[in-house]
Coordinates of C-alpha atoms in Angstrom, one line a residue:
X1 CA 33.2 -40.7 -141.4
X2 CA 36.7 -39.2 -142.0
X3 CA 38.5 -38.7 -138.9
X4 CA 39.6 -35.1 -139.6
X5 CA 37.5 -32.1 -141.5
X6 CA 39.3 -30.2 -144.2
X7 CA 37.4 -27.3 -143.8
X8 CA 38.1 -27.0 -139.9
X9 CA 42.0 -27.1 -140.6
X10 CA 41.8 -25.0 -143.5
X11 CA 42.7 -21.2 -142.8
X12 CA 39.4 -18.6 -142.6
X13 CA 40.1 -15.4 -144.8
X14 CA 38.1 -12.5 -144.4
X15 CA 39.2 -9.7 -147.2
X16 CA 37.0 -7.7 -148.8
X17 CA 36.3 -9.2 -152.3
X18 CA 37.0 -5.8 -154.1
X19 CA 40.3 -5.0 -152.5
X20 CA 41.4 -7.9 -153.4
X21 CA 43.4 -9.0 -157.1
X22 CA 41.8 -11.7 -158.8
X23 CA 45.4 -13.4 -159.5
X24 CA 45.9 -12.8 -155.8
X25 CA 42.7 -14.8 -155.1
X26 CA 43.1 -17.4 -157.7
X27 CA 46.3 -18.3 -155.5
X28 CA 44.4 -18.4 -152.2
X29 CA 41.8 -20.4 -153.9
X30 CA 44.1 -23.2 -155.5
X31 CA 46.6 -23.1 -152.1
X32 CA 43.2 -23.6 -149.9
X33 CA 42.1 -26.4 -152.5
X34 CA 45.1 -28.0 -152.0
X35 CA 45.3 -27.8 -148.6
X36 CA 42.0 -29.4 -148.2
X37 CA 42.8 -32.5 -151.0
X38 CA 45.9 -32.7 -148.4
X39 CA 43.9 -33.0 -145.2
X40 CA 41.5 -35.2 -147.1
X41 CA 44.4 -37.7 -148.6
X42 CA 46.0 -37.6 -145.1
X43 CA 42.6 -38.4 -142.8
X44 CA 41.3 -41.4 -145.4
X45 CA 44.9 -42.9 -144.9
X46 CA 44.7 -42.7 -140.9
X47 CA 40.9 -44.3 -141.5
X48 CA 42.4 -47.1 -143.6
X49 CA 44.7 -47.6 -141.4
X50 CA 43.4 -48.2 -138.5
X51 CA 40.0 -49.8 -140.2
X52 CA 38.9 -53.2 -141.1
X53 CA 38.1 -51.7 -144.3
X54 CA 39.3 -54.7 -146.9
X55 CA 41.3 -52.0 -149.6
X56 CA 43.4 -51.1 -146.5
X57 CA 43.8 -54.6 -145.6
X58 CA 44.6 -55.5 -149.0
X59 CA 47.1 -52.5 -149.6
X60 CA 48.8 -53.7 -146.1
X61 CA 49.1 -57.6 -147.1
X62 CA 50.5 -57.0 -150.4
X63 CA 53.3 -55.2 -149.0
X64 CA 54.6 -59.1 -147.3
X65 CA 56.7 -61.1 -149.2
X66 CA 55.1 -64.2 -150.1
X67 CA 56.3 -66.8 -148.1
X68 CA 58.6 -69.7 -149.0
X69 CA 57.0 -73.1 -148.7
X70 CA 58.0 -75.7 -145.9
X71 CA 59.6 -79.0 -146.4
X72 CA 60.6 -81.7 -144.0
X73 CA 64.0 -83.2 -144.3
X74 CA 62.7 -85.7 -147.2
X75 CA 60.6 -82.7 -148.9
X76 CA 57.4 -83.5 -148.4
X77 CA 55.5 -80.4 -148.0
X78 CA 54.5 -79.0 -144.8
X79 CA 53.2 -75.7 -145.3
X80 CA 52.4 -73.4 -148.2
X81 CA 50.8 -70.5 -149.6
X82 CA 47.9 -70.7 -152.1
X83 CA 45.9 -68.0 -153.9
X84 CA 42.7 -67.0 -152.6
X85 CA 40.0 -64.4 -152.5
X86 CA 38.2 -62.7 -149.9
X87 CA 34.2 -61.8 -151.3
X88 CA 33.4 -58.1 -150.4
X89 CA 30.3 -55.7 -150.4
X90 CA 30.0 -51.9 -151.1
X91 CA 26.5 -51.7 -149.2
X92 CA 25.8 -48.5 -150.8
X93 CA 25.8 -50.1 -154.5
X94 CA 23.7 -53.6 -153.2
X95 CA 20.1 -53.2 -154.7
X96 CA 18.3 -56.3 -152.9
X97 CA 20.7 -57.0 -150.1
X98 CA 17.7 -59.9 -149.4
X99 CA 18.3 -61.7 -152.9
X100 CA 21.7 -60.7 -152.9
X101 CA 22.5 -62.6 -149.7
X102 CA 19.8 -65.5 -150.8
X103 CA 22.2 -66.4 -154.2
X104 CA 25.6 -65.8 -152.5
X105 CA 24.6 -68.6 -149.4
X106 CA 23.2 -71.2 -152.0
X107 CA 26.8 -70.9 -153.8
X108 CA 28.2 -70.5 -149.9
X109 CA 26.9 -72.2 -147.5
X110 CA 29.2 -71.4 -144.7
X111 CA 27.8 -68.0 -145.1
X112 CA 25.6 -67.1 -141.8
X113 CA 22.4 -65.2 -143.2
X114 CA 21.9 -63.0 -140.5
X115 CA 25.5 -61.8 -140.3
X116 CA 25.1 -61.5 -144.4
X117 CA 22.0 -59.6 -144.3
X118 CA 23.3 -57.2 -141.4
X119 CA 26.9 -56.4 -143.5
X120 CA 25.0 -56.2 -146.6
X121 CA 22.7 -53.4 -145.1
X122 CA 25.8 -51.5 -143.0
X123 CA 25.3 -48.5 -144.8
X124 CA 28.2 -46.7 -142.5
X125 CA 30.7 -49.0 -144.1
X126 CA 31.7 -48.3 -148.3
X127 CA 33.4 -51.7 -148.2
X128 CA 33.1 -54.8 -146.2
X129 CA 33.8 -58.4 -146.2
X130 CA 31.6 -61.1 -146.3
X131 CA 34.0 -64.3 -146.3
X132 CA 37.6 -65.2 -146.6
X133 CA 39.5 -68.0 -148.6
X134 CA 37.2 -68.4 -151.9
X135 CA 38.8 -71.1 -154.2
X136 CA 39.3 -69.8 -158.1
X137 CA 36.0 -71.9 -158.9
X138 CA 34.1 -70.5 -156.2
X139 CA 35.1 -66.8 -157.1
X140 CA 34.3 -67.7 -161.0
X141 CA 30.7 -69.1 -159.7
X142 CA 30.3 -65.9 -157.6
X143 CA 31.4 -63.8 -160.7
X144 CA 28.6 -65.1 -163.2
X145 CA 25.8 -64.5 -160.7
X146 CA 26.9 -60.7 -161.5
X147 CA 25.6 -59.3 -158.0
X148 CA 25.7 -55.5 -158.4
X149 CA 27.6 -54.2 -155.3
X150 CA 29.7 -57.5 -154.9
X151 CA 33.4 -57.8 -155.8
X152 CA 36.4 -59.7 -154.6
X153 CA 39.9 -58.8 -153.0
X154 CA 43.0 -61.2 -153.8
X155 CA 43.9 -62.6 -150.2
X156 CA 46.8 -65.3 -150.4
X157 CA 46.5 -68.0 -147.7
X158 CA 48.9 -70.2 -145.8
X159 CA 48.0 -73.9 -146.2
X160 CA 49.1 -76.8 -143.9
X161 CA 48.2 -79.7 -146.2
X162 CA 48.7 -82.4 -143.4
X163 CA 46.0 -80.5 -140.5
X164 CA 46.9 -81.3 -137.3
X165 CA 50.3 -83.2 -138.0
X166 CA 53.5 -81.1 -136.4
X167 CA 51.1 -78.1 -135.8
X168 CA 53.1 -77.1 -133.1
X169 CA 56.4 -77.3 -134.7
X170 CA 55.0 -75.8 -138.0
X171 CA 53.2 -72.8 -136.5
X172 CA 50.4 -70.6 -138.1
X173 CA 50.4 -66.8 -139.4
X174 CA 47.5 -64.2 -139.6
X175 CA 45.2 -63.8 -142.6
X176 CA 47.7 -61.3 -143.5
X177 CA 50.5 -64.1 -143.9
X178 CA 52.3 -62.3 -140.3
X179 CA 53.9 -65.3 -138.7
X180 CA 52.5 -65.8 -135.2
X181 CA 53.9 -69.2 -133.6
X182 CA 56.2 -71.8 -134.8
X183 CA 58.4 -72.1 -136.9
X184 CA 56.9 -69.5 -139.1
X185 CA 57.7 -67.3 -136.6
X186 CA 61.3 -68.8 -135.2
X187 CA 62.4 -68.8 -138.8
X188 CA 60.7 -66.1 -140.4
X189 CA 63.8 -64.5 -141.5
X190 CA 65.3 -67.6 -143.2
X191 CA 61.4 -68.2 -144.4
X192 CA 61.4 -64.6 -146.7
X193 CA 65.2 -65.3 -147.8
X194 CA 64.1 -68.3 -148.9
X195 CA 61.4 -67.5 -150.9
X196 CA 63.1 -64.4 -152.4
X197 CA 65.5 -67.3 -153.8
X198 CA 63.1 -69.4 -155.0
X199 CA 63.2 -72.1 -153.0
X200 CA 61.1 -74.2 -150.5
X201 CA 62.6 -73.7 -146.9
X202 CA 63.4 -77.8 -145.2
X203 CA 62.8 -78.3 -141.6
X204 CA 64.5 -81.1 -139.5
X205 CA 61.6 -82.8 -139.3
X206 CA 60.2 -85.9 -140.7
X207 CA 56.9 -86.4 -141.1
X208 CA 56.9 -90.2 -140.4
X209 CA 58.4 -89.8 -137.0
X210 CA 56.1 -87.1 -136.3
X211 CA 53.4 -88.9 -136.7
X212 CA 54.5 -92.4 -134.7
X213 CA 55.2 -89.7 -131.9
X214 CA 52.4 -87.8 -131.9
X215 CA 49.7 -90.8 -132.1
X216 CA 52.0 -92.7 -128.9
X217 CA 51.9 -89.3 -126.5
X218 CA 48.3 -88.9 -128.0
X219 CA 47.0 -92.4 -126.9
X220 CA 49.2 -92.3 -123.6
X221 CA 48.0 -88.9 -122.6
X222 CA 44.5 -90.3 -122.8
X223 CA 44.9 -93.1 -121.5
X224 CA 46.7 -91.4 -118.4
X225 CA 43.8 -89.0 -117.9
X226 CA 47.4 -86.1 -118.1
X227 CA 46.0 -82.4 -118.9
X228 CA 48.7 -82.2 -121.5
X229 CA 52.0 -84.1 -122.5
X230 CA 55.1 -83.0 -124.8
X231 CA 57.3 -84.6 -126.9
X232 CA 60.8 -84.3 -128.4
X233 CA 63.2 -86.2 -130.4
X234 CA 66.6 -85.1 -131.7
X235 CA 69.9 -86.1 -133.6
X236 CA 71.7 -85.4 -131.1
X237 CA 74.9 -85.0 -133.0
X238 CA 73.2 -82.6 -135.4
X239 CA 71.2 -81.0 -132.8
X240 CA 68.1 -81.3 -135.5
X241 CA 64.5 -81.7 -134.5
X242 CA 63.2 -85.1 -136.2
X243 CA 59.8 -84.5 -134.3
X244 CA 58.3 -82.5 -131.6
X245 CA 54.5 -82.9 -130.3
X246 CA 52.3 -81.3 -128.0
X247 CA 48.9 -82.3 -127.2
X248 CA 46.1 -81.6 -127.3
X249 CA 46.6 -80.8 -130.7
X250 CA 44.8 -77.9 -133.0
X251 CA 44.5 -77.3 -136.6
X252 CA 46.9 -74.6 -137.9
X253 CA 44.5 -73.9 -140.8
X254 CA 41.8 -72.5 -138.6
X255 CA 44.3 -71.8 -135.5
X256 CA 41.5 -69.1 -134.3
X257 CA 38.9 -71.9 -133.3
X258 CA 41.0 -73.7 -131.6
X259 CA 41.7 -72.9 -127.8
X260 CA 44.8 -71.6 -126.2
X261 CA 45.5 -74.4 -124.7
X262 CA 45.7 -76.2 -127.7
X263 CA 47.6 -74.1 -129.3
X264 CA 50.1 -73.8 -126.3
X265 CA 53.2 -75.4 -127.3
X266 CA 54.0 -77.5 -124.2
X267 CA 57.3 -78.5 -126.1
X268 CA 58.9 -75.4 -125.4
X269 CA 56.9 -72.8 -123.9
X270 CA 56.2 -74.6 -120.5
X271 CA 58.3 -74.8 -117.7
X272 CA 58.2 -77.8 -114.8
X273 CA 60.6 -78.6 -112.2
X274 CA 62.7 -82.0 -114.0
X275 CA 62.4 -84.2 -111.2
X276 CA 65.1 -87.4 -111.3
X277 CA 65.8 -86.5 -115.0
X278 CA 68.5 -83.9 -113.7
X279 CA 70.1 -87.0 -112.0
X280 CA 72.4 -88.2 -114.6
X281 CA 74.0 -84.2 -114.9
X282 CA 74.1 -84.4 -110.9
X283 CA 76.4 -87.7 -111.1
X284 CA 78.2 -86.1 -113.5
X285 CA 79.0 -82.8 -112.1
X286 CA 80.2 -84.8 -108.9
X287 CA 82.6 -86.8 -111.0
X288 CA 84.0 -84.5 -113.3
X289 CA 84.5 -82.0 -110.0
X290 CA 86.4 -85.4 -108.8
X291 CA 83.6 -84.9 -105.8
X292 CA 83.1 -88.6 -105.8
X293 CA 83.9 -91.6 -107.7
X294 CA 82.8 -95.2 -109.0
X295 CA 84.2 -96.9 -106.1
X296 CA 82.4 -95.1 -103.4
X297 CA 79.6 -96.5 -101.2
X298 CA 76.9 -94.5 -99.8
X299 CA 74.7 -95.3 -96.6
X300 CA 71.0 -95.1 -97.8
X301 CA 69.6 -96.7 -94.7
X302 CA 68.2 -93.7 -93.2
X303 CA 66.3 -90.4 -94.7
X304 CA 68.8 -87.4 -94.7
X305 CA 67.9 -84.4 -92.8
X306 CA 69.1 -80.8 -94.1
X307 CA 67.8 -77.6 -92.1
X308 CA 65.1 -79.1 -90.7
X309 CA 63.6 -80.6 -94.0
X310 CA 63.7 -84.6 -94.5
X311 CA 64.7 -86.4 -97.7
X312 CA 63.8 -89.7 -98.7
X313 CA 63.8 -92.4 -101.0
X314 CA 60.9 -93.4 -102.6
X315 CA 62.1 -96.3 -104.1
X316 CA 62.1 -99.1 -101.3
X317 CA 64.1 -100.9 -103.1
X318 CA 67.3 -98.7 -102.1
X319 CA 68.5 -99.2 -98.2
X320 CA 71.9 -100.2 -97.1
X321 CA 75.0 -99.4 -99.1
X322 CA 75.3 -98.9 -102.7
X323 CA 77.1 -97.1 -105.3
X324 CA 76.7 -94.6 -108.0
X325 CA 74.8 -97.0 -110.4
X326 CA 72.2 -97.7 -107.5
X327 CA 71.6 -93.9 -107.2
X328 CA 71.0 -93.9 -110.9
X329 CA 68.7 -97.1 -111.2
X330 CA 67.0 -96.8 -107.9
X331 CA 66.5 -92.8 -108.5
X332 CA 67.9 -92.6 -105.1
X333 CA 67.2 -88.3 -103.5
X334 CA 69.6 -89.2 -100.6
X335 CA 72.6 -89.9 -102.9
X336 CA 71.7 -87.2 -105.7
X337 CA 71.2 -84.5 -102.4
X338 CA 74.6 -85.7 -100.7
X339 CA 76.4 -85.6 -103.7
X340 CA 74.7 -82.0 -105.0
X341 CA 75.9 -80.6 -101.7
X342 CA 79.5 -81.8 -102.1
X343 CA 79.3 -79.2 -105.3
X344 CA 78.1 -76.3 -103.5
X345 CA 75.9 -74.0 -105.0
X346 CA 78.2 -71.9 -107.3
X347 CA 80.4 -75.0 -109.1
X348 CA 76.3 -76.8 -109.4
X349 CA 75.2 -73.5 -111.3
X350 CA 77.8 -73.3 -113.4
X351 CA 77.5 -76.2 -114.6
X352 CA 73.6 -75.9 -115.1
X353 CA 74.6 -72.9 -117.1
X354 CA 76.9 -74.7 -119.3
X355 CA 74.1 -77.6 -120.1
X356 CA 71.6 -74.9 -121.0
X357 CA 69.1 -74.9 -118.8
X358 CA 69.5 -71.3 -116.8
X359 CA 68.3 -70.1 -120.2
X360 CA 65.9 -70.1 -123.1
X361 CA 66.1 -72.8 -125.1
X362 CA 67.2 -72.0 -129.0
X363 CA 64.8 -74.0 -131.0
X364 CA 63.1 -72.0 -133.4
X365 CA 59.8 -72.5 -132.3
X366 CA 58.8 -68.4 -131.6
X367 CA 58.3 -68.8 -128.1
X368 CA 61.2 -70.5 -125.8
X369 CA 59.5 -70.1 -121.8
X370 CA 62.8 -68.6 -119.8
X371 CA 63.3 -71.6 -116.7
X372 CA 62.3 -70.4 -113.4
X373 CA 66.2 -70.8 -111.8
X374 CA 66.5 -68.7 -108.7
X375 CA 70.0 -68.7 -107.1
X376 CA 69.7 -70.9 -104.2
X377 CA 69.4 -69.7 -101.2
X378 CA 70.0 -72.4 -98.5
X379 CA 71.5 -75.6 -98.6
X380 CA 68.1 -77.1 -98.7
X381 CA 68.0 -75.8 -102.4
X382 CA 71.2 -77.0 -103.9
X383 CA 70.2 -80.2 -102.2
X384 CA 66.7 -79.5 -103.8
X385 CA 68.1 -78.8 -107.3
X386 CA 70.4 -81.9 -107.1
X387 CA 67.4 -84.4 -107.6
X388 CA 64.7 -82.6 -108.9
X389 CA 63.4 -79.5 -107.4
X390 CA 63.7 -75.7 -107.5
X391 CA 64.9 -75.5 -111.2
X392 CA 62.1 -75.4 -113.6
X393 CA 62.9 -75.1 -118.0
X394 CA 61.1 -76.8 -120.8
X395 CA 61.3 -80.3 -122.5
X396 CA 63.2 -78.8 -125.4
X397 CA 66.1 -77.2 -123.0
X398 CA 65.8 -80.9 -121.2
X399 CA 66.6 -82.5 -124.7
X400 CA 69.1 -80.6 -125.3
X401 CA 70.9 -80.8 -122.5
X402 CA 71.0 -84.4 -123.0
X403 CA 72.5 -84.4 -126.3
X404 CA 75.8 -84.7 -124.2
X405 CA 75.4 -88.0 -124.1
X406 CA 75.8 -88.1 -127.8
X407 CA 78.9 -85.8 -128.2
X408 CA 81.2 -87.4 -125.6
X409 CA 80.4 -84.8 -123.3
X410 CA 79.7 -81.4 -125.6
X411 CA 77.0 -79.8 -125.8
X412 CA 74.7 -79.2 -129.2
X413 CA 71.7 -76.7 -129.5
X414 CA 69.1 -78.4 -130.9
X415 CA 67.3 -76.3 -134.4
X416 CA 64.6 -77.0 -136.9
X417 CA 66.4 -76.4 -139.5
X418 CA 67.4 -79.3 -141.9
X419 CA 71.6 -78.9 -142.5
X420 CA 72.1 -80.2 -146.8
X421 CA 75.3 -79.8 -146.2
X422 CA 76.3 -81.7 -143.3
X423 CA 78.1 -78.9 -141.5
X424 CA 79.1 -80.0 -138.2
X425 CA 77.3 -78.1 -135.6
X426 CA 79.0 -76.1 -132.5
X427 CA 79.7 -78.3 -129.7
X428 CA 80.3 -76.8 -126.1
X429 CA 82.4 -79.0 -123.7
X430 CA 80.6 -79.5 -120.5
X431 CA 82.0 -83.1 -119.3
X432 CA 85.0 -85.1 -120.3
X433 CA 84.1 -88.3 -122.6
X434 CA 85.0 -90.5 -119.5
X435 CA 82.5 -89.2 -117.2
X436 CA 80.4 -88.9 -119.9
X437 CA 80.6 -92.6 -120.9
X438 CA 80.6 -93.7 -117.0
X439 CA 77.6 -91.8 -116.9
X440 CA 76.0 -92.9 -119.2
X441 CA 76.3 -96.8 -118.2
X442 CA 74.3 -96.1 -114.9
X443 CA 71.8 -94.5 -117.3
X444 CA 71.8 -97.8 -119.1
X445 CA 71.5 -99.8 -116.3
X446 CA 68.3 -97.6 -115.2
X447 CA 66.6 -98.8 -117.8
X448 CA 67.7 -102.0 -117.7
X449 CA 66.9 -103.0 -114.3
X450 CA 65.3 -99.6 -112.7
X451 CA 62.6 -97.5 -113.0
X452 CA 63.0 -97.0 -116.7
X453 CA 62.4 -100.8 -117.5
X454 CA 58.9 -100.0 -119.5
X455 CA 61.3 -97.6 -121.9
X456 CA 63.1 -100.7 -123.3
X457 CA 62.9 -102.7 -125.9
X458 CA 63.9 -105.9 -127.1
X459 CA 67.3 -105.3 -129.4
X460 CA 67.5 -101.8 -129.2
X461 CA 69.3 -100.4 -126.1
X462 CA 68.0 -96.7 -124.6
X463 CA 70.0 -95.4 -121.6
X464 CA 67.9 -92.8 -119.8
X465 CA 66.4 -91.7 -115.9
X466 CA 62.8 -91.5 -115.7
X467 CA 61.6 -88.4 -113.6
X468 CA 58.2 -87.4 -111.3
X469 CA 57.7 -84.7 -110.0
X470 CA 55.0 -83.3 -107.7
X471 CA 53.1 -80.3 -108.6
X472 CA 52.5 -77.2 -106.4
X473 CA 48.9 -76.7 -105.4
X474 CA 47.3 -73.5 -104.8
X475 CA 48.6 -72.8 -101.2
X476 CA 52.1 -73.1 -102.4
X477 CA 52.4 -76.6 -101.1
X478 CA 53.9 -79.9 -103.4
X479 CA 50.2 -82.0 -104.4
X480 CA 51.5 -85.3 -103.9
X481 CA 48.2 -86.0 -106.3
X482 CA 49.6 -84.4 -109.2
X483 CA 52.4 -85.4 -111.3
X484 CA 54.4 -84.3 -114.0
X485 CA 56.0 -87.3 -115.3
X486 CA 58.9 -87.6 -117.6
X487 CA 61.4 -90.0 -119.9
X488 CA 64.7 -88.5 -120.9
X489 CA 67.4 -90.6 -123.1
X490 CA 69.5 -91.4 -125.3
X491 CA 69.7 -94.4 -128.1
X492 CA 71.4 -96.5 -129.2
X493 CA 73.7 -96.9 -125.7
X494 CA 76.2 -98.0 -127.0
X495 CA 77.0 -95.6 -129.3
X496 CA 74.1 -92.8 -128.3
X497 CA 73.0 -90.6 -131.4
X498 CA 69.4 -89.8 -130.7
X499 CA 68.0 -87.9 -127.9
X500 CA 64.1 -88.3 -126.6
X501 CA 62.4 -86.6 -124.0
X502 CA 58.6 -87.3 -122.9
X503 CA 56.5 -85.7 -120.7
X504 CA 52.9 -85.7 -119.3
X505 CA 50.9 -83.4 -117.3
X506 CA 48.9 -83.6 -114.0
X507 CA 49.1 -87.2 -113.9
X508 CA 47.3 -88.7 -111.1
X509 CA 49.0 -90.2 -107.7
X510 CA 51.5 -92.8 -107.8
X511 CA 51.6 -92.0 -111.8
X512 CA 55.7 -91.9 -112.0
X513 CA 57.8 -91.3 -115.0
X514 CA 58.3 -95.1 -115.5
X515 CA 54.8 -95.8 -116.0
X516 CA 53.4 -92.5 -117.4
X517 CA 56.2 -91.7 -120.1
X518 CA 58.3 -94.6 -120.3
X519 CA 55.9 -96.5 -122.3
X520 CA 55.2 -93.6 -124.8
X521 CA 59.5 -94.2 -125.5
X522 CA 59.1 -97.5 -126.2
X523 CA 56.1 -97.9 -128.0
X524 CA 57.5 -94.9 -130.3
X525 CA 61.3 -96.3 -130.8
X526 CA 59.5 -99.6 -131.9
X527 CA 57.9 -97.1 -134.6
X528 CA 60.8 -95.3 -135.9
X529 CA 64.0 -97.5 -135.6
X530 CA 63.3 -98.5 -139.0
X531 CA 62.9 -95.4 -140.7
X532 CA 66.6 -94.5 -138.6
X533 CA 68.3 -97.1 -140.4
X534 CA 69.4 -98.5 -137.4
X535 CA 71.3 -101.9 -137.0
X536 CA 69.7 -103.0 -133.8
X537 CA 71.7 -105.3 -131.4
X538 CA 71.1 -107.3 -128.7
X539 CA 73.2 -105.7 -125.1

């Protein structure tokens, strides 16, 4: 049905035929005719539109450039876009929709026949389709059963060659190649300019890495019984992505059967409060504020009350007096809360806003989760914010907040775009080297002989703070149940480059960072130090 009636919009006449020239009436004849091929033009492009009819489809797809294919860093493929066909029906013309649908499902068997048999018969529609992503050889097989009424509408298709293997990172796009997730979408624009010059587009990534990742936060997410878990890992230096996972994973070839929650990137579009992993940029702010220094002692012999809430250490191991370093390897919430409250709440956000994490982060990923940062209110927050609570951003703002710890104290934004060239990156100052370096030995020493001692391993040093932090139930009360537990660090120590963040979700009581996500660090550094080129040494 056309949506509008030419003769209804057309103007009514009502002259007598003999008073009237016939040159007169040929011109009302031929400005009516026109008229109504004019209302008729105009209503079959609002139906087309708007319909699923596969012409108007077609006419709309070809109008997208085709898109550039995606490489990682070494150029093995990643994504790509292939020539296919999309078999359609004109009902009206299909003699024996009964052995018309019989011979197209023995070529097809993915074809339903009751869904066949009802489009073949849909005599309201003049053109329908029946299946997407025909291969040449299936359309040529199609073609010689010559099936009146049948035909076929070129329908290019993105390919992910490698299934479920960087799925989040990569992305997917509509049947109409319109980028939906990912990188397709992040980098869209650099993804058409790219293919307008004739070239593949490389990401950061490399494959190999992504797939020792992937399979350790896999078989630890599992194993953990975790509702989800996310995974990044930087060069810190050049801010690129070298892998990022999320599970569960989906395949971005059929991205539609897969469930959101699959599909969610965890990486970057989900927000949890950081728990101890925001202690290292607490010690920091407090030094390079001159707030405190290495040779101070702190009393950790009693909880520390602040408007009628109690903090305390959960680590028994921390009672007495002790130093920076013991706040660091013993994850101490007394020192972290003392020392957050020397700061004050203005000098701690500012800082917070210089490592990135009062923002979105920038990866390219098409959807970067805004952290849940409200200004402090009380004391009891910036207390709260110092070790762990009240400020809520993603693993990818996390990770790159730590590349500090690879640029002497500056700041990198992290990308998925491979650089050819080299170029050095922007770096924002945030700490001085020293403090950065001082810093960064507690970190050490946290892994060493603290609660990150599952993240090590044997001749290759990783300084990082392991994090847990409870969840909120559903009466707005911390579930001391349910976990999210993290790993965030920095290797080699000695001279850090490379920045790796891990985190599960909804891990059960007791699960902390150290035993949840530690071992997914190690396990996965094990994996990929070769392919790093690293020269491992002994501390």
């Amino acid at each position: 049905m056309r949506p509008f009636s030419a003769s209804a919009l057309a103007p009514s006449f009502d002259a007598p035929a003999a008073e009237v020239a016939p040159a007169r009436n040929r011109v009302r004849f031929l400005a009516i005719g026109i008229l109504a091929v004019l209302m008729l033009l105009t209503g079959r492009a609002v139906q087309l539109a708007f319909s699923g009819d596969p012409i108007a489809r077609q006419q709309r797809a070809a109008q997208h450039v085709i898109r550039a294919d995606l490489v990682d860093r070494n150029g093995v493929l990643l994504a790509t876009t292939v020539r296919a066909y999309a078999l359609t029906a004109a009902p009206a013309n299909v003699r024996d929709p009964e052995a018309t649908a019989n011979a197209l499902i023995a070529l097809l068997p993915r074809l339903n026949r009751e869904d066949t048999m009802r489009r073949l018969t849909d005599a309201s529609r003049r053109s329908i389709f029946l299946t997407r992503g025909l291969t040449p050889e299936e359309r040529a097989a199609v073609e010689a059963l010559n099936l009146r009424g049948i035909g076929f509408e070129t329908q290019d298709k993105r390919v992910y060659p490698n299934g479920t293997l960087a799925a989040h990172a990569l992305g997917f796009t509509d049947v109409d190649l319109n980028p939906l997730a990912g990188a397709e979408r992040g980098l869209d624009e650099a993804i058409r300019e790219a293919s307008q010059a004739g070239h593949p587009l490389a990401l950061s990534l490399d494959i190999r890495m992504q797939y020792a990742l992937e399979t350790e936060l896999e078989a630890s997410a599992r194993a953990m019984g975790a509702t989800g878990a996310a995974a990044i890992l930087l060069d810190g230096r050049s801010g690129e992505t070298l892998a990022l996972a999320s599970w569960p994973a989906f395949d971005p070839n059929e991205a539609g059967r897969s469930g959101e929650a699959a599909r969610r990137d965890r990486v970057s579009g989900d927000v949890h409060e950081l728990g101890s992993t925001i202690k290292p940029f607490t010690v920091a702010m407090a030094l390079e504020a001159q707030m405190t220094s290495g040779a101070e002692v702190f009393d950790f012999s009693q909880p520390f009350a602040i408007d009628g809430n109690v903090i305390r250490d959960h680590e028994p191991a921390v009672h007495g007096l002790a130093g920076l370093r013991e706040i660091m390897t013993h994850s101490s919430n007394i020192g972290a809360a003392r020392l957050a409250l020397r700061l004050g709440a203005d000098r701690q956000r500012d800082y917070l806003g210089r490592l990135g994490l009062l923002a979105p982060s920038p990866l390219q990923t098409g959807r970067n989760q805004a952290p849940l940062a409200p200004a402090p209110r009380s004391r009891r927050d910036v207390a709260g914010v110092g070790f762990g609570y009240g400020l809520a951003t993603t693993p990818a703002a996390l990770a790159g907040a730590y590349t500090i710890f690879a640029n002497n104290g500056a700041l990198v934004a992290p990308t998925l775009l491979h650089s050819e060239s080299g170029e050095a990156p922007e770096r924002i100052p945030v700490f001085s080297a020293p403090v950065t370096r001082q810093v960064l030995s507690y970190m050490r020493a946290a892994v060493v002989s603290g609660t990150g001692r599952a993240a090590d391993v044997p001749g290759l040093a990783i300084a990082g703070k392991t994090g847990t932090a409870e969840k909120l139930g559903e009466d707005a009360e911390y579930d001391d149940s349910r976990n999210f537990s993290s790993f965030a660090g920095v290797f080699p120590a000695q001279d850090p480059r490379y920045v790796i963040v891990v985190s599960l979700d909804d891990v059960g009581a007791g699960e902390a960072g150290g035993v949840a996500a530690a071992p997914v660090v190690a396990r996965t550094l094990r994996r990929i130090a070769p392919m790093l080129g690293m020269n491992v040494t002994r501390d």
